[in-house]
């Protein structure tokens, strides 16, 4: 059901997340880890420059909101917030209806993608197309090429271990469908990526393969310039705010990787325990046929164990289908963010090298060449876009993990309540037999 444990990303040291300085300290007194740190002028400039882009629709629960009476009420409130926000959106995308295709050379799954929009970029108000995983992979590659300064959401991992996970099983296909749906919704919510021409074609083209074969060049100037930046430039020092982001991502991925491995072990042990319970309960039932007065209590114990095993199976399924995929997504998300950081560093290194070359010229007042100014513009664009996407990612993370942890707590409460009710149900049977004596 769950894939193998991910490799832990290298950490900068044995730090806890609590001790790590928040990469965007100062954006919120509630969320900042280093409460005394002051945001840099560049960060303040980026916020004032792109305040509109930094506001995420699903920004999480306000800090001053009081806690609800139960976990379920919080889940309902979070879902209600999403519904209210949906009234202001102009682009909706849904991934559903997976279908298996068996061909001579291969077998694969396609998913229906339904798009509704009022944007002028779309000729029709609604589209419905079918796409397979490699089409999603193509889209992500094109987004990385054409929008190199932005964080591209990760896709679920393509390959699975043969013999361990059946990639055509109903459970696996549904888990992947949810991940692909979330991938497109992340892009849809992005103020820049959602207007990308490749994304438009992906959502609307009936024959995407024909579009791929055309190989039309839709790369932006930024994409072309970053694409040709080689590794010949060496970065001197990464700015403190971006160094803090890198350190945070290293530690964040390390912690999630550890949680992911432990959670998978717990699920494995629960499945083994479930097998034992299913063998354990029937023993009491067969024993009851040999007894007279104890027959009914023994049957009650057998039924009780059966109910507990059913509750445990539901809990295990919830952990596998809802908890683990979110961990995996954010581990991959941290890798994506590191990739954007690396591209930003390359542009900065190129800018520093060209600036140094100008400074070495034997002129009293050397004029800054146009290519140096363009390189500076690219670096500033990278900085602004990366900060905005980091802020958006942090908001998404807070929202997702609040819902995830609240859902996990709710599921565990339900599990233990079902087990408690099952065991309490046999007490009257035992008391009746005791009173009869």
PDB file of N, CA, C and O in Angstrom, residues 192-260:
ATOM      1  N   UNK A 192       0.609  33.119 -11.075  1.00  0.00           N
ATOM      2  CA  UNK A 192       1.413  33.168 -12.295  1.00  0.00           C
ATOM      3  C   UNK A 192       1.298  31.871 -13.086  1.00  0.00           C
ATOM      4  O   UNK A 192       1.008  31.879 -14.289  1.00  0.00           O
ATOM      5  N   UNK A 193       1.506  30.738 -12.422  1.00  0.00           N
ATOM      6  CA  UNK A 193       1.500  29.455 -13.109  1.00  0.00           C
ATOM      7  C   UNK A 193       0.152  29.161 -13.761  1.00  0.00           C
ATOM      8  O   UNK A 193       0.092  28.515 -14.813  1.00  0.00           O
ATOM      9  N   UNK A 194      -0.927  29.616 -13.157  1.00  0.00           N
ATOM     10  CA  UNK A 194      -2.255  29.311 -13.690  1.00  0.00           C
ATOM     11  C   UNK A 194      -2.512  29.984 -15.040  1.00  0.00           C
ATOM     12  O   UNK A 194      -3.422  29.591 -15.767  1.00  0.00           O
ATOM     13  N   UNK A 195      -1.691  30.999 -15.371  1.00  0.00           N
ATOM     14  CA  UNK A 195      -1.847  31.680 -16.656  1.00  0.00           C
ATOM     15  C   UNK A 195      -0.827  31.193 -17.692  1.00  0.00           C
ATOM     16  O   UNK A 195      -0.771  31.733 -18.796  1.00  0.00           O
ATOM     17  N   UNK A 196      -0.042  30.196 -17.327  1.00  0.00           N
ATOM     18  CA  UNK A 196       0.965  29.673 -18.242  1.00  0.00           C
ATOM     19  C   UNK A 196       0.303  29.031 -19.459  1.00  0.00           C
ATOM     20  O   UNK A 196      -0.689  28.308 -19.333  1.00  0.00           O
ATOM     21  N   UNK A 197       0.859  29.269 -20.651  1.00  0.00           N
ATOM     22  CA  UNK A 197       0.240  28.768 -21.876  1.00  0.00           C
ATOM     23  C   UNK A 197       0.284  27.239 -21.958  1.00  0.00           C
ATOM     24  O   UNK A 197      -0.626  26.605 -22.491  1.00  0.00           O
ATOM     25  N   UNK A 198       1.343  26.630 -21.430  1.00  0.00           N
ATOM     26  CA  UNK A 198       1.422  25.164 -21.420  1.00  0.00           C
ATOM     27  C   UNK A 198       0.304  24.576 -20.563  1.00  0.00           C
ATOM     28  O   UNK A 198      -0.264  23.530 -20.898  1.00  0.00           O
ATOM     29  N   UNK A 199       0.006  25.229 -19.461  1.00  0.00           N
ATOM     30  CA  UNK A 199      -1.074  24.772 -18.585  1.00  0.00           C
ATOM     31  C   UNK A 199      -2.414  24.865 -19.308  1.00  0.00           C
ATOM     32  O   UNK A 199      -3.261  23.968 -19.206  1.00  0.00           O
ATOM     33  N   UNK A 200      -2.598  25.943 -20.046  1.00  0.00           N
ATOM     34  CA  UNK A 200      -3.823  26.114 -20.820  1.00  0.00           C
ATOM     35  C   UNK A 200      -3.985  24.990 -21.839  1.00  0.00           C
ATOM     36  O   UNK A 200      -5.068  24.397 -21.974  1.00  0.00           O
ATOM     37  N   UNK A 201      -2.910  24.679 -22.549  1.00  0.00           N
ATOM     38  CA  UNK A 201      -2.959  23.605 -23.549  1.00  0.00           C
ATOM     39  C   UNK A 201      -3.232  22.261 -22.885  1.00  0.00           C
ATOM     40  O   UNK A 201      -4.019  21.446 -23.384  1.00  0.00           O
ATOM     41  N   UNK A 202      -2.595  22.021 -21.745  1.00  0.00           N
ATOM     42  CA  UNK A 202      -2.793  20.770 -21.022  1.00  0.00           C
ATOM     43  C   UNK A 202      -4.261  20.571 -20.656  1.00  0.00           C
ATOM     44  O   UNK A 202      -4.785  19.456 -20.727  1.00  0.00           O
ATOM     45  N   UNK A 203      -4.923  21.641 -20.271  1.00  0.00           N
ATOM     46  CA  UNK A 203      -6.319  21.546 -19.835  1.00  0.00           C
ATOM     47  C   UNK A 203      -7.308  21.476 -20.991  1.00  0.00           C
ATOM     48  O   UNK A 203      -8.426  20.969 -20.810  1.00  0.00           O
ATOM     49  N   UNK A 204      -6.929  21.962 -22.171  1.00  0.00           N
ATOM     50  CA  UNK A 204      -7.913  22.128 -23.244  1.00  0.00           C
ATOM     51  C   UNK A 204      -7.671  21.290 -24.489  1.00  0.00           C
ATOM     52  O   UNK A 204      -8.622  20.979 -25.210  1.00  0.00           O
ATOM     53  N   UNK A 205      -6.417  20.936 -24.784  1.00  0.00           N
ATOM     54  CA  UNK A 205      -6.110  20.268 -26.054  1.00  0.00           C
ATOM     55  C   UNK A 205      -6.672  18.847 -26.081  1.00  0.00           C
ATOM     56  O   UNK A 205      -6.436  18.062 -25.161  1.00  0.00           O
ATOM     57  N   UNK A 206      -7.402  18.544 -27.129  1.00  0.00           N
ATOM     58  CA  UNK A 206      -7.929  17.189 -27.278  1.00  0.00           C
ATOM     59  C   UNK A 206      -6.807  16.200 -27.581  1.00  0.00           C
ATOM     60  O   UNK A 206      -6.809  15.071 -27.098  1.00  0.00           O
ATOM     61  N   UNK A 207      -5.862  16.620 -28.408  1.00  0.00           N
ATOM     62  CA  UNK A 207      -4.737  15.758 -28.768  1.00  0.00           C
ATOM     63  C   UNK A 207      -3.455  16.403 -28.258  1.00  0.00           C
ATOM     64  O   UNK A 207      -2.818  17.196 -28.958  1.00  0.00           O
ATOM     65  N   UNK A 208      -3.085  16.085 -27.055  1.00  0.00           N
ATOM     66  CA  UNK A 208      -1.886  16.676 -26.456  1.00  0.00           C
ATOM     67  C   UNK A 208      -0.621  16.168 -27.130  1.00  0.00           C
ATOM     68  O   UNK A 208       0.370  16.896 -27.234  1.00  0.00           O
ATOM     69  N   UNK A 209      -0.639  14.925 -27.610  1.00  0.00           N
ATOM     70  CA  UNK A 209       0.549  14.366 -28.265  1.00  0.00           C
ATOM     71  C   UNK A 209       0.918  15.157 -29.511  1.00  0.00           C
ATOM     72  O   UNK A 209       2.098  15.363 -29.797  1.00  0.00           O
ATOM     73  N   UNK A 210      -0.086  15.610 -30.242  1.00  0.00           N
ATOM     74  CA  UNK A 210       0.180  16.414 -31.429  1.00  0.00           C
ATOM     75  C   UNK A 210       0.866  17.721 -31.035  1.00  0.00           C
ATOM     76  O   UNK A 210       1.787  18.195 -31.723  1.00  0.00           O
ATOM     77  N   UNK A 211       0.438  18.282 -29.936  1.00  0.00           N
ATOM     78  CA  UNK A 211       1.049  19.525 -29.456  1.00  0.00           C
ATOM     79  C   UNK A 211       2.495  19.275 -29.022  1.00  0.00           C
ATOM     80  O   UNK A 211       3.374  20.097 -29.275  1.00  0.00           O
ATOM     81  N   UNK A 212       2.744  18.148 -28.371  1.00  0.00           N
ATOM     82  CA  UNK A 212       4.105  17.828 -27.944  1.00  0.00           C
ATOM     83  C   UNK A 212       5.038  17.708 -29.148  1.00  0.00           C
ATOM     84  O   UNK A 212       6.173  18.176 -29.129  1.00  0.00           O
ATOM     85  N   UNK A 213       4.556  17.066 -30.210  1.00  0.00           N
ATOM     86  CA  UNK A 213       5.394  16.832 -31.386  1.00  0.00           C
ATOM     87  C   UNK A 213       5.727  18.127 -32.115  1.00  0.00           C
ATOM     88  O   UNK A 213       6.754  18.222 -32.783  1.00  0.00           O
ATOM     89  N   UNK A 214       4.870  19.115 -32.022  1.00  0.00           N
ATOM     90  CA  UNK A 214       5.145  20.388 -32.681  1.00  0.00           C
ATOM     91  C   UNK A 214       6.388  21.044 -32.102  1.00  0.00           C
ATOM     92  O   UNK A 214       7.137  21.707 -32.804  1.00  0.00           O
ATOM     93  N   UNK A 215       6.587  20.832 -30.797  1.00  0.00           N
ATOM     94  CA  UNK A 215       7.777  21.366 -30.145  1.00  0.00           C
ATOM     95  C   UNK A 215       7.880  22.881 -30.231  1.00  0.00           C
ATOM     96  O   UNK A 215       8.959  23.444 -30.398  1.00  0.00           O
ATOM     97  N   UNK A 216       6.762  23.578 -30.140  1.00  0.00           N
ATOM     98  CA  UNK A 216       6.801  25.032 -30.255  1.00  0.00           C
ATOM     99  C   UNK A 216       7.512  25.632 -29.053  1.00  0.00           C
ATOM    100  O   UNK A 216       7.411  25.142 -27.937  1.00  0.00           O
ATOM    101  N   UNK A 217       8.275  26.700 -29.330  1.00  0.00           N
ATOM    102  CA  UNK A 217       9.080  27.323 -28.273  1.00  0.00           C
ATOM    103  C   UNK A 217       8.266  28.379 -27.565  1.00  0.00           C
ATOM    104  O   UNK A 217       7.997  29.442 -28.110  1.00  0.00           O
ATOM    105  N   UNK A 218       7.841  28.051 -26.356  1.00  0.00           N
ATOM    106  CA  UNK A 218       7.067  29.009 -25.565  1.00  0.00           C
ATOM    107  C   UNK A 218       7.838  29.466 -24.329  1.00  0.00           C
ATOM    108  O   UNK A 218       7.265  30.004 -23.398  1.00  0.00           O
ATOM    109  N   UNK A 219       9.170  29.212 -24.348  1.00  0.00           N
ATOM    110  CA  UNK A 219       9.965  29.615 -23.195  1.00  0.00           C
ATOM    111  C   UNK A 219      10.031  31.132 -23.107  1.00  0.00           C
ATOM    112  O   UNK A 219      10.169  31.826 -24.113  1.00  0.00           O
ATOM    113  N   UNK A 220       9.927  31.647 -21.924  1.00  0.00           N
ATOM    114  CA  UNK A 220      10.049  33.086 -21.727  1.00  0.00           C
ATOM    115  C   UNK A 220      11.519  33.487 -21.822  1.00  0.00           C
ATOM    116  O   UNK A 220      12.422  32.648 -21.807  1.00  0.00           O
ATOM    117  N   UNK A 221      11.749  34.804 -21.915  1.00  0.00           N
ATOM    118  CA  UNK A 221      13.135  35.266 -21.943  1.00  0.00           C
ATOM    119  C   UNK A 221      13.868  34.874 -20.674  1.00  0.00           C
ATOM    120  O   UNK A 221      15.053  34.533 -20.701  1.00  0.00           O
ATOM    121  N   UNK A 222      13.137  34.915 -19.585  1.00  0.00           N
ATOM    122  CA  UNK A 222      13.751  34.500 -18.324  1.00  0.00           C
ATOM    123  C   UNK A 222      14.152  33.047 -18.391  1.00  0.00           C
ATOM    124  O   UNK A 222      15.235  32.651 -17.968  1.00  0.00           O
ATOM    125  N   UNK A 223      13.278  32.218 -18.943  1.00  0.00           N
ATOM    126  CA  UNK A 223      13.574  30.794 -19.045  1.00  0.00           C
ATOM    127  C   UNK A 223      14.780  30.535 -19.903  1.00  0.00           C
ATOM    128  O   UNK A 223      15.637  29.718 -19.571  1.00  0.00           O
ATOM    129  N   UNK A 224      14.906  31.241 -21.037  1.00  0.00           N
ATOM    130  CA  UNK A 224      16.036  31.054 -21.931  1.00  0.00           C
ATOM    131  C   UNK A 224      17.332  31.457 -21.249  1.00  0.00           C
ATOM    132  O   UNK A 224      18.350  30.773 -21.343  1.00  0.00           O
ATOM    133  N   UNK A 225      17.307  32.591 -20.544  1.00  0.00           N
ATOM    134  CA  UNK A 225      18.524  33.084 -19.918  1.00  0.00           C
ATOM    135  C   UNK A 225      18.997  32.158 -18.814  1.00  0.00           C
ATOM    136  O   UNK A 225      20.183  31.859 -18.705  1.00  0.00           O
ATOM    137  N   UNK A 226      18.048  31.683 -17.996  1.00  0.00           N
ATOM    138  CA  UNK A 226      18.434  30.782 -16.907  1.00  0.00           C
ATOM    139  C   UNK A 226      18.890  29.443 -17.461  1.00  0.00           C
ATOM    140  O   UNK A 226      19.798  28.819 -16.934  1.00  0.00           O
ATOM    141  N   UNK A 227      18.262  28.999 -18.552  1.00  0.00           N
ATOM    142  CA  UNK A 227      18.597  27.710 -19.144  1.00  0.00           C
ATOM    143  C   UNK A 227      20.048  27.672 -19.586  1.00  0.00           C
ATOM    144  O   UNK A 227      20.698  26.635 -19.542  1.00  0.00           O
ATOM    145  N   UNK A 228      20.584  28.827 -20.041  1.00  0.00           N
ATOM    146  CA  UNK A 228      21.939  28.868 -20.560  1.00  0.00           C
ATOM    147  C   UNK A 228      22.974  29.231 -19.499  1.00  0.00           C
ATOM    148  O   UNK A 228      24.146  29.379 -19.800  1.00  0.00           O
ATOM    149  N   UNK A 229      22.528  29.414 -18.266  1.00  0.00           N
ATOM    150  CA  UNK A 229      23.484  29.652 -17.185  1.00  0.00           C
ATOM    151  C   UNK A 229      24.176  28.334 -16.847  1.00  0.00           C
ATOM    152  O   UNK A 229      23.523  27.374 -16.489  1.00  0.00           O
ATOM    153  N   UNK A 230      25.454  28.297 -16.982  1.00  0.00           N
ATOM    154  CA  UNK A 230      26.194  27.067 -16.722  1.00  0.00           C
ATOM    155  C   UNK A 230      26.741  27.074 -15.317  1.00  0.00           C
ATOM    156  O   UNK A 230      26.610  28.046 -14.577  1.00  0.00           O
ATOM    157  N   UNK A 231      27.381  25.995 -14.958  1.00  0.00           N
ATOM    158  CA  UNK A 231      27.949  25.891 -13.619  1.00  0.00           C
ATOM    159  C   UNK A 231      29.321  26.507 -13.523  1.00  0.00           C
ATOM    160  O   UNK A 231      30.058  26.259 -12.574  1.00  0.00           O
ATOM    161  N   UNK A 232      29.716  27.331 -14.504  1.00  0.00           N
ATOM    162  CA  UNK A 232      31.038  27.930 -14.492  1.00  0.00           C
ATOM    163  C   UNK A 232      31.205  29.029 -13.465  1.00  0.00           C
ATOM    164  O   UNK A 232      32.320  29.421 -13.143  1.00  0.00           O
ATOM    165  N   UNK A 233      30.114  29.544 -12.965  1.00  0.00           N
ATOM    166  CA  UNK A 233      30.167  30.599 -11.956  1.00  0.00           C
ATOM    167  C   UNK A 233      30.006  29.985 -10.572  1.00  0.00           C
ATOM    168  O   UNK A 233      29.167  29.121 -10.364  1.00  0.00           O
ATOM    169  N   UNK A 234      30.808  30.461  -9.653  1.00  0.00           N
ATOM    170  CA  UNK A 234      30.752  29.939  -8.290  1.00  0.00           C
ATOM    171  C   UNK A 234      30.250  31.021  -7.349  1.00  0.00           C
ATOM    172  O   UNK A 234      30.790  32.132  -7.303  1.00  0.00           O
ATOM    173  N   UNK A 235      29.212  30.682  -6.609  1.00  0.00           N
ATOM    174  CA  UNK A 235      28.609  31.641  -5.688  1.00  0.00           C
ATOM    175  C   UNK A 235      29.527  31.846  -4.494  1.00  0.00           C
ATOM    176  O   UNK A 235      30.034  30.897  -3.902  1.00  0.00           O
ATOM    177  N   UNK A 236      29.727  33.106  -4.144  1.00  0.00           N
ATOM    178  CA  UNK A 236      30.576  33.396  -2.988  1.00  0.00           C
ATOM    179  C   UNK A 236      29.832  33.082  -1.690  1.00  0.00           C
ATOM    180  O   UNK A 236      30.243  32.212  -0.927  1.00  0.00           O
ATOM    181  N   UNK A 237      28.773  33.819  -1.460  1.00  0.00           N
ATOM    182  CA  UNK A 237      27.991  33.619  -0.242  1.00  0.00           C
ATOM    183  C   UNK A 237      26.519  33.793  -0.547  1.00  0.00           C
ATOM    184  O   UNK A 237      26.126  34.788  -1.168  1.00  0.00           O
ATOM    185  N   UNK A 238      25.709  32.830  -0.116  1.00  0.00           N
ATOM    186  CA  UNK A 238      24.258  32.964  -0.277  1.00  0.00           C
ATOM    187  C   UNK A 238      23.746  33.966   0.751  1.00  0.00           C
ATOM    188  O   UNK A 238      24.129  33.896   1.928  1.00  0.00           O
ATOM    189  N   UNK A 239      22.897  34.919   0.347  1.00  0.00           N
ATOM    190  CA  UNK A 239      22.342  35.897   1.300  1.00  0.00           C
ATOM    191  C   UNK A 239      21.703  35.199   2.495  1.00  0.00           C
ATOM    192  O   UNK A 239      21.176  34.083   2.373  1.00  0.00           O
ATOM    193  N   UNK A 240      21.740  35.865   3.648  1.00  0.00           N
ATOM    194  CA  UNK A 240      21.301  35.232   4.891  1.00  0.00           C
ATOM    195  C   UNK A 240      19.866  34.722   4.818  1.00  0.00           C
ATOM    196  O   UNK A 240      19.564  33.627   5.303  1.00  0.00           O
ATOM    197  N   UNK A 241      18.959  35.510   4.222  1.00  0.00           N
ATOM    198  CA  UNK A 241      17.562  35.084   4.194  1.00  0.00           C
ATOM    199  C   UNK A 241      17.379  33.826   3.354  1.00  0.00           C
ATOM    200  O   UNK A 241      16.581  32.950   3.685  1.00  0.00           O
ATOM    201  N   UNK A 242      18.151  33.691   2.261  1.00  0.00           N
ATOM    202  CA  UNK A 242      18.042  32.493   1.436  1.00  0.00           C
ATOM    203  C   UNK A 242      18.816  31.327   2.042  1.00  0.00           C
ATOM    204  O   UNK A 242      18.449  30.170   1.856  1.00  0.00           O
ATOM    205  N   UNK A 243      19.894  31.638   2.779  1.00  0.00           N
ATOM    206  CA  UNK A 243      20.588  30.591   3.514  1.00  0.00           C
ATOM    207  C   UNK A 243      19.677  30.012   4.595  1.00  0.00           C
ATOM    208  O   UNK A 243      19.674  28.794   4.839  1.00  0.00           O
ATOM    209  N   UNK A 244      18.884  30.885   5.234  1.00  0.00           N
ATOM    210  CA  UNK A 244      17.934  30.425   6.252  1.00  0.00           C
ATOM    211  C   UNK A 244      16.869  29.529   5.632  1.00  0.00           C
ATOM    212  O   UNK A 244      16.470  28.518   6.227  1.00  0.00           O
ATOM    213  N   UNK A 245      16.418  29.883   4.419  1.00  0.00           N
ATOM    214  CA  UNK A 245      15.447  29.040   3.730  1.00  0.00           C
ATOM    215  C   UNK A 245      16.046  27.670   3.446  1.00  0.00           C
ATOM    216  O   UNK A 245      15.402  26.631   3.665  1.00  0.00           O
ATOM    217  N   UNK A 246      17.288  27.645   2.958  1.00  0.00           N
ATOM    218  CA  UNK A 246      17.936  26.368   2.667  1.00  0.00           C
ATOM    219  C   UNK A 246      18.099  25.498   3.906  1.00  0.00           C
ATOM    220  O   UNK A 246      17.843  24.294   3.864  1.00  0.00           O
ATOM    221  N   UNK A 247      18.534  26.113   5.008  1.00  0.00           N
ATOM    222  CA  UNK A 247      18.696  25.349   6.256  1.00  0.00           C
ATOM    223  C   UNK A 247      17.349  24.821   6.751  1.00  0.00           C
ATOM    224  O   UNK A 247      17.256  23.685   7.228  1.00  0.00           O
ATOM    225  N   UNK A 248      16.332  25.666   6.656  1.00  0.00           N
ATOM    226  CA  UNK A 248      15.001  25.244   7.100  1.00  0.00           C
ATOM    227  C   UNK A 248      14.511  24.053   6.282  1.00  0.00           C
ATOM    228  O   UNK A 248      13.974  23.084   6.823  1.00  0.00           O
ATOM    229  N   UNK A 249      14.687  24.117   4.963  1.00  0.00           N
ATOM    230  CA  UNK A 249      14.227  23.033   4.093  1.00  0.00           C
ATOM    231  C   UNK A 249      14.973  21.736   4.384  1.00  0.00           C
ATOM    232  O   UNK A 249      14.382  20.645   4.362  1.00  0.00           O
ATOM    233  N   UNK A 250      16.274  21.820   4.651  1.00  0.00           N
ATOM    234  CA  UNK A 250      17.050  20.623   4.987  1.00  0.00           C
ATOM    235  C   UNK A 250      16.495  19.949   6.239  1.00  0.00           C
ATOM    236  O   UNK A 250      16.268  18.734   6.268  1.00  0.00           O
ATOM    237  N   UNK A 251      16.287  20.747   7.281  1.00  0.00           N
ATOM    238  CA  UNK A 251      15.801  20.192   8.542  1.00  0.00           C
ATOM    239  C   UNK A 251      14.357  19.724   8.429  1.00  0.00           C
ATOM    240  O   UNK A 251      13.987  18.665   8.956  1.00  0.00           O
ATOM    241  N   UNK A 252      13.552  20.494   7.730  1.00  0.00           N
ATOM    242  CA  UNK A 252      12.144  20.136   7.527  1.00  0.00           C
ATOM    243  C   UNK A 252      12.017  18.791   6.814  1.00  0.00           C
ATOM    244  O   UNK A 252      11.255  17.911   7.238  1.00  0.00           O
ATOM    245  N   UNK A 253      12.780  18.604   5.733  1.00  0.00           N
ATOM    246  CA  UNK A 253      12.727  17.347   4.981  1.00  0.00           C
ATOM    247  C   UNK A 253      13.255  16.188   5.818  1.00  0.00           C
ATOM    248  O   UNK A 253      12.740  15.068   5.742  1.00  0.00           O
ATOM    249  N   UNK A 254      14.265  16.449   6.628  1.00  0.00           N
ATOM    250  CA  UNK A 254      14.814  15.397   7.481  1.00  0.00           C
ATOM    251  C   UNK A 254      13.789  14.935   8.506  1.00  0.00           C
ATOM    252  O   UNK A 254      13.605  13.730   8.733  1.00  0.00           O
ATOM    253  N   UNK A 255      13.103  15.883   9.129  1.00  0.00           N
ATOM    254  CA  UNK A 255      12.082  15.535  10.124  1.00  0.00           C
ATOM    255  C   UNK A 255      10.927  14.766   9.480  1.00  0.00           C
ATOM    256  O   UNK A 255      10.454  13.756  10.013  1.00  0.00           O
ATOM    257  N   UNK A 256      10.463  15.251   8.314  1.00  0.00           N
ATOM    258  CA  UNK A 256       9.362  14.564   7.651  1.00  0.00           C
ATOM    259  C   UNK A 256       9.771  13.165   7.198  1.00  0.00           C
ATOM    260  O   UNK A 256       8.971  12.229   7.251  1.00  0.00           O
ATOM    261  N   UNK A 257      11.011  13.031   6.734  1.00  0.00           N
ATOM    262  CA  UNK A 257      11.489  11.711   6.332  1.00  0.00           C
ATOM    263  C   UNK A 257      11.489  10.730   7.492  1.00  0.00           C
ATOM    264  O   UNK A 257      11.121   9.561   7.338  1.00  0.00           O
ATOM    265  N   UNK A 258      11.885  11.212   8.672  1.00  0.00           N
ATOM    266  CA  UNK A 258      11.867  10.358   9.862  1.00  0.00           C
ATOM    267  C   UNK A 258      10.440   9.975  10.243  1.00  0.00           C
ATOM    268  O   UNK A 258      10.151   8.811  10.542  1.00  0.00           O
ATOM    269  N   UNK A 259       9.533  10.962  10.223  1.00  0.00           N
ATOM    270  CA  UNK A 259       8.122  10.672  10.529  1.00  0.00           C
ATOM    271  C   UNK A 259       7.555   9.674   9.541  1.00  0.00           C
ATOM    272  O   UNK A 259       6.810   8.753   9.911  1.00  0.00           O
ATOM    273  N   UNK A 260       7.901   9.844   8.263  1.00  0.00           N
ATOM    274  CA  UNK A 260       7.395   8.961   7.216  1.00  0.00           C
ATOM    275  C   UNK A 260       7.846   7.517   7.452  1.00  0.00           C
ATOM    276  O   UNK A 260       7.043   6.583   7.365  1.00  0.00           O
TER     277      UNK A 260
END
